[in-house]
mmCIF file of C-alpha atoms in Angstrom:
data_model
loop_
_atom_site.group_PDB
_atom_site.id
_atom_site.type_symbol
_atom_site.label_atom_id
_atom_site.label_comp_id
_atom_site.label_asym_id
_atom_site.label_seq_id
_atom_site.Cartn_x
_atom_site.Cartn_y
_atom_site.Cartn_z
ATOM 1 C CA MET P 25 -17.171 -14.319 -18.068
ATOM 2 C CA PRO P 26 -26.063 -16.501 -18.760
ATOM 3 C CA ARG P 27 -28.787 -15.071 -20.333
ATOM 4 C CA ALA P 28 -31.730 -15.886 -22.429
ATOM 5 C CA LEU P 29 -34.008 -13.633 -24.278
ATOM 6 C CA SER P 30 -31.549 -12.144 -23.561
ATOM 7 C CA GLY P 31 -27.949 -14.166 -18.243
ATOM 8 C CA THR P 32 -12.688 5.500 -6.164
ATOM 9 C CA VAL P 33 -9.214 6.019 -6.898
ATOM 10 C CA LEU P 34 -7.816 2.661 -7.847
ATOM 11 C CA ALA P 35 -4.403 1.529 -8.759
ATOM 12 C CA ARG P 36 -4.893 1.007 -12.446
ATOM 13 C CA VAL P 37 -2.175 -1.556 -12.502
ATOM 14 C CA GLY P 38 -4.014 -4.217 -10.514
ATOM 15 C CA ALA P 39 -3.774 -7.831 -9.666
ATOM 16 C CA ALA P 40 -5.218 -8.606 -13.086
ATOM 17 C CA VAL P 41 -1.690 -8.384 -14.496
ATOM 18 C CA LEU P 42 -0.585 -11.246 -12.324
ATOM 19 C CA VAL P 43 -3.552 -13.523 -12.643
ATOM 20 C CA LEU P 44 -4.445 -13.075 -16.312
ATOM 21 C CA ALA P 45 -1.010 -13.526 -17.833
ATOM 22 C CA ALA P 46 -0.856 -16.871 -19.636
ATOM 23 C CA ALA P 47 2.014 -18.863 -21.070
ATOM 24 C CA SER P 48 2.287 -19.276 -24.832
ATOM 25 C CA GLY P 49 2.701 -22.415 -26.893
ATOM 26 C CA CYS P 50 -0.527 -24.437 -26.573
ATOM 27 C CA SER P 51 -1.254 -27.341 -28.880
ATOM 28 C CA SER P 52 -3.809 -26.839 -31.620
ATOM 29 C CA ASP P 53 -4.839 -30.502 -31.591
ATOM 30 C CA PRO P 54 -7.915 -31.034 -29.379
ATOM 31 C CA SER P 55 -7.329 -34.790 -29.366
ATOM 32 C CA ASN P 56 -4.286 -34.244 -27.154
ATOM 33 C CA GLU P 57 -6.408 -32.810 -24.373
ATOM 34 C CA PRO P 58 -7.840 -35.055 -21.654
ATOM 35 C CA GLU P 59 -11.503 -34.491 -20.852
ATOM 36 C CA PRO P 60 -12.295 -32.867 -17.520
ATOM 37 C CA THR P 61 -13.773 -34.942 -14.752
ATOM 38 C CA PRO P 62 -17.537 -35.066 -15.463
ATOM 39 C CA THR P 63 -18.703 -33.655 -12.134
ATOM 40 C CA SER P 64 -17.208 -31.636 -9.332
ATOM 41 C CA THR P 65 -17.239 -32.021 -5.616
ATOM 42 C CA THR P 66 -19.339 -29.580 -3.657
ATOM 43 C CA PRO P 67 -17.203 -27.334 -1.437
ATOM 44 C CA THR P 68 -18.240 -26.910 2.155
ATOM 45 C CA SER P 69 -19.788 -23.445 2.382
ATOM 46 C CA THR P 70 -21.944 -21.448 4.710
ATOM 47 C CA THR P 71 -25.442 -20.998 3.287
ATOM 48 C CA PRO P 72 -26.679 -17.422 3.716
ATOM 49 C CA THR P 73 -29.954 -16.565 5.325
ATOM 50 C CA SER P 74 -32.698 -16.391 2.720
ATOM 51 C CA THR P 75 -34.223 -12.996 2.092
ATOM 52 C CA THR P 76 -36.690 -11.497 -0.322
ATOM 53 C CA ARG P 77 -34.669 -10.690 -3.423
ATOM 54 C CA THR P 78 -35.130 -7.607 -5.522
ATOM 55 C CA SER P 79 -34.534 -9.047 -8.965
ATOM 56 C CA THR P 80 -33.902 -12.125 -11.017
ATOM 57 C CA THR P 81 -30.639 -13.199 -12.561
ATOM 58 C CA THR P 82 -32.149 -15.967 -14.630
ATOM 59 C CA PRO P 83 -31.528 -14.677 -18.132
ATOM 60 C CA SER P 84 -34.579 -16.437 -19.535
ATOM 61 C CA ALA P 85 -36.877 -14.510 -17.186
ATOM 62 C CA ILE P 86 -38.137 -11.262 -18.653
ATOM 63 C CA PRO P 87 -38.234 -8.521 -16.016
ATOM 64 C CA THR P 88 -41.771 -7.507 -15.066
ATOM 65 C CA SER P 89 -40.841 -3.826 -14.814
ATOM 66 C CA THR P 90 -42.474 -1.402 -17.232
ATOM 67 C CA THR P 91 -39.317 0.684 -17.201
ATOM 68 C CA PRO P 92 -38.519 1.900 -20.743
ATOM 69 C CA PRO P 93 -35.231 0.765 -22.283
ATOM 70 C CA PRO P 94 -32.352 2.933 -21.043
ATOM 71 C CA ALA P 95 -30.344 4.991 -23.476
ATOM 72 C CA ILE P 96 -26.887 3.469 -23.949
ATOM 73 C CA PRO P 97 -24.126 6.112 -24.094
ATOM 74 C CA ALA P 98 -21.530 5.776 -26.823
ATOM 75 C CA GLY P 99 -17.996 4.892 -25.766
ATOM 76 C CA ALA P 100 -16.920 3.601 -22.392
ATOM 77 C CA SER P 101 -19.604 3.247 -19.746
ATOM 78 C CA TRP P 102 -16.958 3.216 -16.952
ATOM 79 C CA ASP P 103 -13.484 4.292 -17.996
ATOM 80 C CA LEU P 104 -11.422 2.877 -15.135
ATOM 81 C CA ASP P 105 -10.059 -0.663 -15.060
ATOM 82 C CA PHE P 106 -13.033 -3.069 -15.040
ATOM 83 C CA PRO P 107 -12.163 -6.299 -16.870
ATOM 84 C CA ASP P 108 -14.510 -9.256 -17.419
ATOM 85 C CA PRO P 109 -17.743 -7.395 -16.630
ATOM 86 C CA PHE P 110 -21.010 -9.007 -15.588
ATOM 87 C CA VAL P 111 -24.094 -6.760 -15.381
ATOM 88 C CA LEU P 112 -27.265 -7.588 -13.465
ATOM 89 C CA ALA P 113 -30.621 -5.769 -13.552
ATOM 90 C CA THR P 114 -32.338 -5.192 -10.199
ATOM 91 C CA ASP P 115 -35.620 -3.539 -9.227
ATOM 92 C CA ASP P 116 -33.864 -0.262 -8.455
ATOM 93 C CA GLY P 117 -31.193 -0.224 -11.150
ATOM 94 C CA TYR P 118 -28.142 -2.243 -12.126
ATOM 95 C CA LEU P 119 -25.111 -3.887 -10.573
ATOM 96 C CA ALA P 120 -21.888 -4.542 -12.449
ATOM 97 C CA PHE P 121 -19.264 -7.011 -11.222
ATOM 98 C CA GLY P 122 -15.699 -7.046 -12.523
ATOM 99 C CA THR P 123 -12.291 -8.592 -12.007
ATOM 100 C CA THR P 124 -10.238 -7.599 -8.981
ATOM 101 C CA SER P 125 -8.322 -4.363 -9.553
ATOM 102 C CA GLY P 126 -5.889 -2.842 -7.139
ATOM 103 C CA LEU P 127 -7.055 -3.726 -3.619
ATOM 104 C CA VAL P 128 -10.727 -4.200 -4.514
ATOM 105 C CA ARG P 129 -11.564 -7.905 -4.672
ATOM 106 C CA VAL P 130 -14.265 -8.449 -7.293
ATOM 107 C CA GLN P 131 -15.334 -4.910 -8.076
ATOM 108 C CA ARG P 132 -18.984 -3.894 -7.849
ATOM 109 C CA LEU P 133 -20.547 -0.817 -9.432
ATOM 110 C CA ARG P 134 -24.086 0.556 -9.118
ATOM 111 C CA SER P 135 -26.158 2.440 -11.682
ATOM 112 C CA SER P 136 -29.757 3.633 -11.830
ATOM 113 C CA ALA P 137 -30.096 3.583 -15.608
ATOM 114 C CA LEU P 138 -26.810 2.481 -17.251
ATOM 115 C CA ASP P 139 -25.924 6.115 -17.877
ATOM 116 C CA GLY P 140 -23.389 6.442 -15.060
ATOM 117 C CA TRP P 141 -21.880 4.282 -12.338
ATOM 118 C CA ASP P 142 -20.956 4.661 -8.674
ATOM 119 C CA GLY P 143 -18.116 2.715 -7.096
ATOM 120 C CA PRO P 144 -16.278 0.574 -7.062
ATOM 121 C CA GLN P 145 -17.003 -1.310 -3.868
ATOM 122 C CA GLU P 146 -15.738 -4.737 -2.888
ATOM 123 C CA ALA P 147 -18.221 -7.541 -3.571
ATOM 124 C CA LEU P 148 -16.120 -10.506 -2.402
ATOM 125 C CA VAL P 149 -15.309 -9.949 1.271
ATOM 126 C CA ARG P 150 -14.041 -13.423 2.101
ATOM 127 C CA GLU P 151 -11.773 -15.575 -0.050
ATOM 128 C CA PRO P 152 -11.091 -19.259 0.710
ATOM 129 C CA ALA P 153 -7.959 -20.248 2.599
ATOM 130 C CA TRP P 154 -6.744 -22.389 -0.312
ATOM 131 C CA ALA P 155 -6.655 -19.418 -2.732
ATOM 132 C CA THR P 156 -3.964 -16.863 -3.473
ATOM 133 C CA PRO P 157 -5.153 -13.587 -1.886
ATOM 134 C CA GLY P 158 -6.364 -10.993 -4.366
ATOM 135 C CA SER P 159 -6.309 -13.350 -7.372
ATOM 136 C CA SER P 160 -10.066 -13.412 -8.025
ATOM 137 C CA TRP P 161 -11.340 -12.550 -11.495
ATOM 138 C CA ALA P 162 -14.102 -13.124 -14.105
ATOM 139 C CA PRO P 163 -17.117 -13.002 -11.729
ATOM 140 C CA ALA P 164 -20.678 -14.017 -12.644
ATOM 141 C CA VAL P 165 -23.793 -14.019 -10.470
ATOM 142 C CA LEU P 166 -26.784 -16.389 -10.323
ATOM 143 C CA GLU P 167 -29.951 -16.220 -8.233
ATOM 144 C CA VAL P 168 -31.028 -19.474 -6.544
ATOM 145 C CA ALA P 169 -33.923 -20.303 -4.218
ATOM 146 C CA ASP P 170 -32.172 -19.329 -0.982
ATOM 147 C CA GLY P 171 -29.850 -16.542 -2.080
ATOM 148 C CA TRP P 172 -27.254 -15.607 -4.638
ATOM 149 C CA VAL P 173 -24.153 -17.389 -5.940
ATOM 150 C CA LEU P 174 -21.098 -15.567 -7.267
ATOM 151 C CA TYR P 175 -18.892 -17.783 -9.442
ATOM 152 C CA TYR P 176 -15.354 -16.605 -10.081
ATOM 153 C CA THR P 177 -11.864 -17.710 -11.082
ATOM 154 C CA VAL P 178 -9.105 -17.844 -8.484
ATOM 155 C CA GLN P 179 -5.515 -19.053 -8.295
ATOM 156 C CA VAL P 180 -4.667 -22.015 -6.075
ATOM 157 C CA ALA P 181 -2.074 -20.840 -3.550
ATOM 158 C CA GLY P 182 1.452 -22.033 -4.227
ATOM 159 C CA THR P 183 0.666 -23.079 -7.810
ATOM 160 C CA ASP P 184 0.127 -21.568 -11.244
ATOM 161 C CA ARG P 185 -3.249 -23.331 -11.488
ATOM 162 C CA HIS P 186 -6.531 -21.437 -11.745
ATOM 163 C CA CYS P 187 -9.848 -22.961 -10.695
ATOM 164 C CA ILE P 188 -13.489 -21.940 -10.326
ATOM 165 C CA SER P 189 -14.950 -21.284 -6.892
ATOM 166 C CA PHE P 190 -18.166 -19.718 -5.645
ATOM 167 C CA ALA P 191 -19.222 -17.365 -2.862
ATOM 168 C CA LEU P 192 -22.670 -16.875 -1.316
ATOM 169 C CA ALA P 193 -24.797 -13.905 -0.314
ATOM 170 C CA SER P 194 -28.362 -13.225 0.756
ATOM 171 C CA GLY P 195 -28.795 -10.350 -1.712
ATOM 172 C CA PRO P 196 -27.524 -9.591 -5.229
ATOM 173 C CA ALA P 197 -25.092 -6.856 -4.129
ATOM 174 C CA GLY P 198 -23.492 -9.099 -1.514
ATOM 175 C CA PRO P 199 -21.332 -9.080 0.478
ATOM 176 C CA TYR P 200 -20.274 -12.476 -0.900
ATOM 177 C CA ARG P 201 -18.338 -14.925 1.258
ATOM 178 C CA ASP P 202 -16.461 -18.042 0.174
ATOM 179 C CA ASP P 203 -15.934 -20.564 2.979
ATOM 180 C CA SER P 204 -15.027 -23.480 0.699
ATOM 181 C CA ARG P 205 -12.293 -25.946 1.567
ATOM 182 C CA GLU P 206 -11.448 -26.794 -2.045
ATOM 183 C CA PRO P 207 -12.196 -25.547 -5.572
ATOM 184 C CA PHE P 208 -15.679 -25.982 -6.987
ATOM 185 C CA LEU P 209 -14.456 -26.941 -10.463
ATOM 186 C CA CYS P 210 -10.812 -27.726 -11.227
ATOM 187 C CA PRO P 211 -10.051 -30.549 -13.693
ATOM 188 C CA ASP P 212 -6.317 -30.871 -13.017
ATOM 189 C CA GLU P 213 -5.741 -33.136 -16.004
ATOM 190 C CA ALA P 214 -7.083 -30.400 -18.308
ATOM 191 C CA GLY P 215 -5.166 -27.499 -16.741
ATOM 192 C CA GLY P 216 -7.837 -26.187 -14.389
ATOM 193 C CA ALA P 217 -10.941 -24.134 -15.136
ATOM 194 C CA ILE P 218 -11.633 -20.402 -15.619
ATOM 195 C CA ASP P 219 -14.262 -17.961 -16.924
ATOM 196 C CA PRO P 220 -17.503 -19.285 -15.368
ATOM 197 C CA SER P 221 -20.784 -18.074 -16.838
ATOM 198 C CA PRO P 222 -24.193 -19.456 -15.778
ATOM 199 C CA PHE P 223 -27.020 -19.758 -18.308
ATOM 200 C CA THR P 224 -30.675 -20.470 -17.473
ATOM 201 C CA ASP P 225 -32.784 -22.024 -20.213
ATOM 202 C CA VAL P 226 -36.498 -21.379 -20.806
ATOM 203 C CA ASP P 227 -37.433 -24.521 -18.862
ATOM 204 C CA GLY P 228 -35.574 -23.267 -15.786
ATOM 205 C CA SER P 229 -32.641 -25.662 -16.110
ATOM 206 C CA THR P 230 -29.306 -23.991 -15.453
ATOM 207 C CA TYR P 231 -25.875 -24.642 -16.933
ATOM 208 C CA LEU P 232 -22.385 -23.454 -16.156
ATOM 209 C CA LEU P 233 -20.247 -22.508 -19.147
ATOM 210 C CA TRP P 234 -16.487 -22.417 -18.619
ATOM 211 C CA LYS P 235 -13.073 -22.835 -20.184
ATOM 212 C CA ASN P 236 -10.515 -25.474 -19.312
ATOM 213 C CA ASP P 237 -7.196 -23.674 -18.904
ATOM 214 C CA GLY P 238 -5.196 -26.092 -21.025
ATOM 215 C CA ILE P 239 -2.712 -23.422 -21.988
ATOM 216 C CA THR P 240 -1.024 -23.863 -18.600
ATOM 217 C CA LEU P 241 -0.156 -27.419 -19.698
ATOM 218 C CA ARG P 242 0.687 -26.453 -23.297
ATOM 219 C CA ARG P 243 -2.543 -28.103 -24.398
ATOM 220 C CA GLU P 244 -5.672 -26.980 -26.196
ATOM 221 C CA SER P 245 -8.266 -24.955 -24.321
ATOM 222 C CA ARG P 246 -11.933 -25.602 -25.001
ATOM 223 C CA LEU P 247 -15.252 -24.173 -23.901
ATOM 224 C CA TRP P 248 -17.512 -26.498 -21.903
ATOM 225 C CA SER P 249 -21.092 -26.693 -20.674
ATOM 226 C CA GLN P 250 -22.307 -28.643 -17.648
ATOM 227 C CA PRO P 251 -25.698 -28.719 -15.881
ATOM 228 C CA LEU P 252 -25.941 -27.015 -12.501
ATOM 229 C CA ALA P 253 -27.989 -28.323 -9.585
ATOM 230 C CA PRO P 254 -30.959 -26.084 -8.648
ATOM 231 C CA ASP P 255 -29.069 -24.688 -5.652
ATOM 232 C CA GLY P 256 -26.141 -23.653 -7.861
ATOM 233 C CA ARG P 257 -23.679 -25.327 -5.505
ATOM 234 C CA SER P 258 -22.938 -28.533 -7.428
ATOM 235 C CA LEU P 259 -22.630 -29.732 -11.012
ATOM 236 C CA THR P 260 -24.645 -32.621 -12.407
ATOM 237 C CA GLY P 261 -24.381 -34.738 -15.497
ATOM 238 C CA ARG P 262 -21.416 -34.691 -17.820
ATOM 239 C CA ALA P 263 -19.229 -31.810 -18.946
ATOM 240 C CA THR P 264 -19.710 -31.353 -22.694
ATOM 241 C CA PRO P 265 -17.184 -29.603 -24.958
ATOM 242 C CA ILE P 266 -19.005 -27.031 -27.079
ATOM 243 C CA LEU P 267 -16.286 -24.998 -28.825
ATOM 244 C CA ASP P 268 -12.667 -25.442 -29.902
ATOM 245 C CA THR P 269 -9.999 -23.108 -31.250
ATOM 246 C CA THR P 270 -10.262 -23.634 -35.016
ATOM 247 C CA GLN P 271 -9.976 -20.274 -36.817
ATOM 248 C CA SER P 272 -6.763 -18.375 -37.469
ATOM 249 C CA TRP P 273 -7.859 -15.184 -35.663
ATOM 250 C CA GLU P 274 -8.653 -17.201 -32.498
ATOM 251 C CA PHE P 275 -5.247 -18.752 -31.798
ATOM 252 C CA PRO P 276 -3.907 -19.593 -29.316
ATOM 253 C CA HIS P 277 -7.205 -20.105 -27.477
ATOM 254 C CA VAL P 278 -10.900 -19.400 -27.058
ATOM 255 C CA GLU P 279 -12.258 -18.293 -23.677
ATOM 256 C CA ALA P 280 -14.902 -16.241 -21.803
ATOM 257 C CA PRO P 281 -18.146 -17.934 -22.939
ATOM 258 C CA SER P 282 -21.605 -16.371 -22.527
ATOM 259 C CA MET P 283 -24.918 -17.607 -23.942
ATOM 260 C CA THR P 284 -28.279 -16.077 -24.808
ATOM 261 C CA LEU P 285 -31.440 -17.357 -26.469
ATOM 262 C CA ALA P 286 -32.967 -15.142 -29.137
ATOM 263 C CA ASP P 287 -35.837 -16.083 -31.464
ATOM 264 C CA GLY P 288 -35.279 -19.780 -30.819
ATOM 265 C CA THR P 289 -31.536 -19.657 -31.460
ATOM 266 C CA TYR P 290 -28.858 -20.185 -28.809
ATOM 267 C CA TRP P 291 -25.997 -17.764 -29.426
ATOM 268 C CA LEU P 292 -22.619 -18.256 -27.763
ATOM 269 C CA ALA P 293 -20.345 -15.227 -27.472
ATOM 270 C CA TYR P 294 -16.682 -15.978 -26.771
ATOM 271 C CA SER P 295 -13.332 -14.214 -26.716
ATOM 272 C CA ALA P 296 -10.217 -15.398 -28.511
ATOM 273 C CA ASN P 297 -6.529 -14.639 -29.132
ATOM 274 C CA TRP P 298 -4.340 -12.975 -26.457
ATOM 275 C CA TRP P 299 -6.136 -10.793 -23.915
ATOM 276 C CA ASN P 300 -3.477 -8.043 -24.134
ATOM 277 C CA GLN P 301 -3.212 -7.800 -27.934
ATOM 278 C CA PRO P 302 -5.134 -5.747 -30.535
ATOM 279 C CA ALA P 303 -6.140 -9.006 -32.279
ATOM 280 C CA TYR P 304 -8.199 -10.048 -29.257
ATOM 281 C CA GLY P 305 -11.891 -9.991 -30.107
ATOM 282 C CA VAL P 306 -15.299 -11.541 -29.616
ATOM 283 C CA GLY P 307 -16.683 -14.317 -31.791
ATOM 284 C CA LEU P 308 -20.230 -15.603 -32.107
ATOM 285 C CA ALA P 309 -21.320 -19.226 -32.522
ATOM 286 C CA ARG P 310 -24.764 -20.741 -33.093
ATOM 287 C CA CYS P 311 -25.717 -23.644 -30.799
ATOM 288 C CA SER P 312 -28.460 -26.267 -30.908
ATOM 289 C CA SER P 313 -28.842 -26.297 -27.119
ATOM 290 C CA PRO P 314 -27.015 -25.091 -23.991
ATOM 291 C CA SER P 315 -24.903 -28.243 -24.303
ATOM 292 C CA GLY P 316 -24.196 -27.756 -27.992
ATOM 293 C CA PRO P 317 -23.322 -28.702 -30.568
ATOM 294 C CA CYS P 318 -22.178 -25.244 -31.616
ATOM 295 C CA THR P 319 -21.062 -24.103 -35.056
ATOM 296 C CA LYS P 320 -19.233 -20.985 -36.209
ATOM 297 C CA PRO P 321 -21.100 -19.245 -39.036
ATOM 298 C CA PHE P 322 -18.463 -16.512 -39.269
ATOM 299 C CA ASP P 323 -14.731 -16.686 -39.923
ATOM 300 C CA GLU P 324 -13.835 -13.473 -38.098
ATOM 301 C CA PRO P 325 -14.745 -11.719 -34.852
ATOM 302 C CA VAL P 326 -18.066 -9.898 -34.648
ATOM 303 C CA LEU P 327 -16.516 -7.413 -32.202
ATOM 304 C CA ALA P 328 -12.969 -6.327 -32.986
ATOM 305 C CA THR P 329 -10.503 -3.519 -32.332
ATOM 306 C CA ALA P 330 -11.675 -0.044 -33.339
ATOM 307 C CA PRO P 331 -10.619 3.493 -32.325
ATOM 308 C CA GLY P 332 -11.130 3.895 -28.584
ATOM 309 C CA ARG P 333 -11.952 0.196 -28.262
ATOM 310 C CA TYR P 334 -8.839 -1.947 -28.494
ATOM 311 C CA GLY P 335 -8.767 -5.709 -27.937
ATOM 312 C CA PRO P 336 -12.422 -6.030 -26.852
ATOM 313 C CA GLY P 337 -13.395 -9.149 -24.914
ATOM 314 C CA GLY P 338 -15.125 -10.674 -21.926
ATOM 315 C CA ALA P 339 -18.558 -10.197 -23.509
ATOM 316 C CA GLU P 340 -21.509 -11.132 -21.249
ATOM 317 C CA PHE P 341 -25.147 -10.985 -22.284
ATOM 318 C CA PHE P 342 -27.647 -9.556 -19.802
ATOM 319 C CA VAL P 343 -31.278 -8.429 -19.766
ATOM 320 C CA ASP P 344 -32.128 -4.855 -18.854
ATOM 321 C CA ARG P 345 -35.126 -3.860 -16.732
ATOM 322 C CA SER P 346 -37.319 -3.477 -19.836
ATOM 323 C CA GLY P 347 -36.558 -7.005 -21.052
ATOM 324 C CA ARG P 348 -34.086 -5.985 -23.763
ATOM 325 C CA THR P 349 -30.958 -8.067 -24.303
ATOM 326 C CA LEU P 350 -27.700 -6.101 -23.957
ATOM 327 C CA VAL P 351 -24.059 -7.084 -23.785
ATOM 328 C CA ALA P 352 -21.335 -5.908 -21.401
ATOM 329 C CA TYR P 353 -17.692 -6.173 -22.452
ATOM 330 C CA HIS P 354 -14.313 -4.649 -21.719
ATOM 331 C CA ALA P 355 -11.869 -2.946 -24.064
ATOM 332 C CA TRP P 356 -8.601 -1.075 -23.752
ATOM 333 C CA LEU P 357 -9.000 2.666 -24.249
ATOM 334 C CA ASP P 358 -5.525 2.944 -25.765
ATOM 335 C CA GLU P 359 -2.960 0.426 -26.929
ATOM 336 C CA PRO P 360 -3.589 -2.924 -25.164
ATOM 337 C CA GLY P 361 -1.545 -3.880 -22.123
ATOM 338 C CA TYR P 362 -0.902 -2.494 -18.669
ATOM 339 C CA PRO P 363 -0.373 0.211 -17.376
ATOM 340 C CA GLY P 364 -3.446 0.948 -19.482
ATOM 341 C CA HIS P 365 -6.847 -0.254 -18.390
ATOM 342 C CA ARG P 366 -9.819 -2.161 -19.766
ATOM 343 C CA ALA P 367 -12.952 -0.058 -19.531
ATOM 344 C CA LEU P 368 -16.547 -1.249 -19.249
ATOM 345 C CA HIS P 369 -18.632 -0.919 -22.404
ATOM 346 C CA ILE P 370 -22.322 -1.672 -23.014
ATOM 347 C CA GLY P 371 -23.580 -2.746 -26.432
ATOM 348 C CA VAL P 372 -27.004 -3.282 -27.986
ATOM 349 C CA PRO P 373 -26.881 -6.558 -29.947
ATOM 350 C CA ASP P 374 -28.925 -7.157 -33.080
ATOM 351 C CA LEU P 375 -28.981 -10.942 -33.271
ATOM 352 C CA ALA P 376 -31.672 -10.907 -35.951
ATOM 353 C CA ALA P 377 -29.433 -9.026 -38.394
ATOM 354 C CA ASP P 378 -27.579 -10.782 -41.200
ATOM 355 C CA PRO P 379 -24.895 -11.080 -39.958
ATOM 356 C CA PRO P 380 -25.746 -10.564 -36.280
ATOM 357 C CA THR P 381 -24.008 -7.744 -34.419
ATOM 358 C CA LEU P 382 -23.122 -7.156 -30.770
ATOM 359 C CA VAL P 383 -22.478 -3.427 -31.068
ATOM 360 C CA PRO P 384 -24.233 -1.100 -33.554
ATOM 361 C CA GLY P 385 -22.054 0.063 -36.405
#
């Protein structure tokens, strides 16, 4: 689960049940957790043919369109199962990417003005041989010089380990193909890696935010930031921890990072608690840079359970076609847990408010 100024009939009981369930009992002591390997190896992938792209995914780039801000409907924007949403503005509308559900690997929706969606279609048409089929989740998309990169979480076949991989396409809608021979980012000593989210700063430098999945080893999970190479296919520099689990409402872990830059302040949205519980919510931290340090000015979630919106999470900032920063997130329509489903919601943040808000009211 980037952004600056600001980045069918489905089986509703999908593969998300299998791949998102986590074991309980992690340690609350960050000192017990080994640091991830600073850089990753670059998987062998097929580079797509470059084409003229229709939009930009760099969250710091303000769209040049004079399109007026779209009206955001109240309630669910898409009321079928669509966890971990990532929304992207294009010249002719919007694309939304979500966790695999049923037989659709990495769901993709289309909308002309955020007031209705068509789909879902399958965005990820080729998974790597080393991955468990149908276990892909938490997608995020980044535009690079020669195409588009879709980062996502996937389970390593024959294990309970989850790692980050990427797939490539020549256009933002895909189809995306992953020909890698190994995971892109998978610090085994820290439990693996999940929830990738790219962020592009005002100077054009790009970072990948992610969570080490320490809970699989009964260790603390943290949020991390690491610089991305310009082609989006390798990591550079050192992985920096930017957020720990420290507040009572967050336990047992923080996850799903997403960053935006507003009025000179880097804001980090993150989810915490158990994904299938009413206490799950979205927190907001203030950061000095994309690599931290980050502090928590609030001692409770800024987006929490409310009628028709239970256990909200997976918040991702994005920029609409008018240049306005919005946030996509999922929430259960009824009591959390399957066979229910997590619907797509769109919010209009007010980060200048005191305190800041992600959703009006």
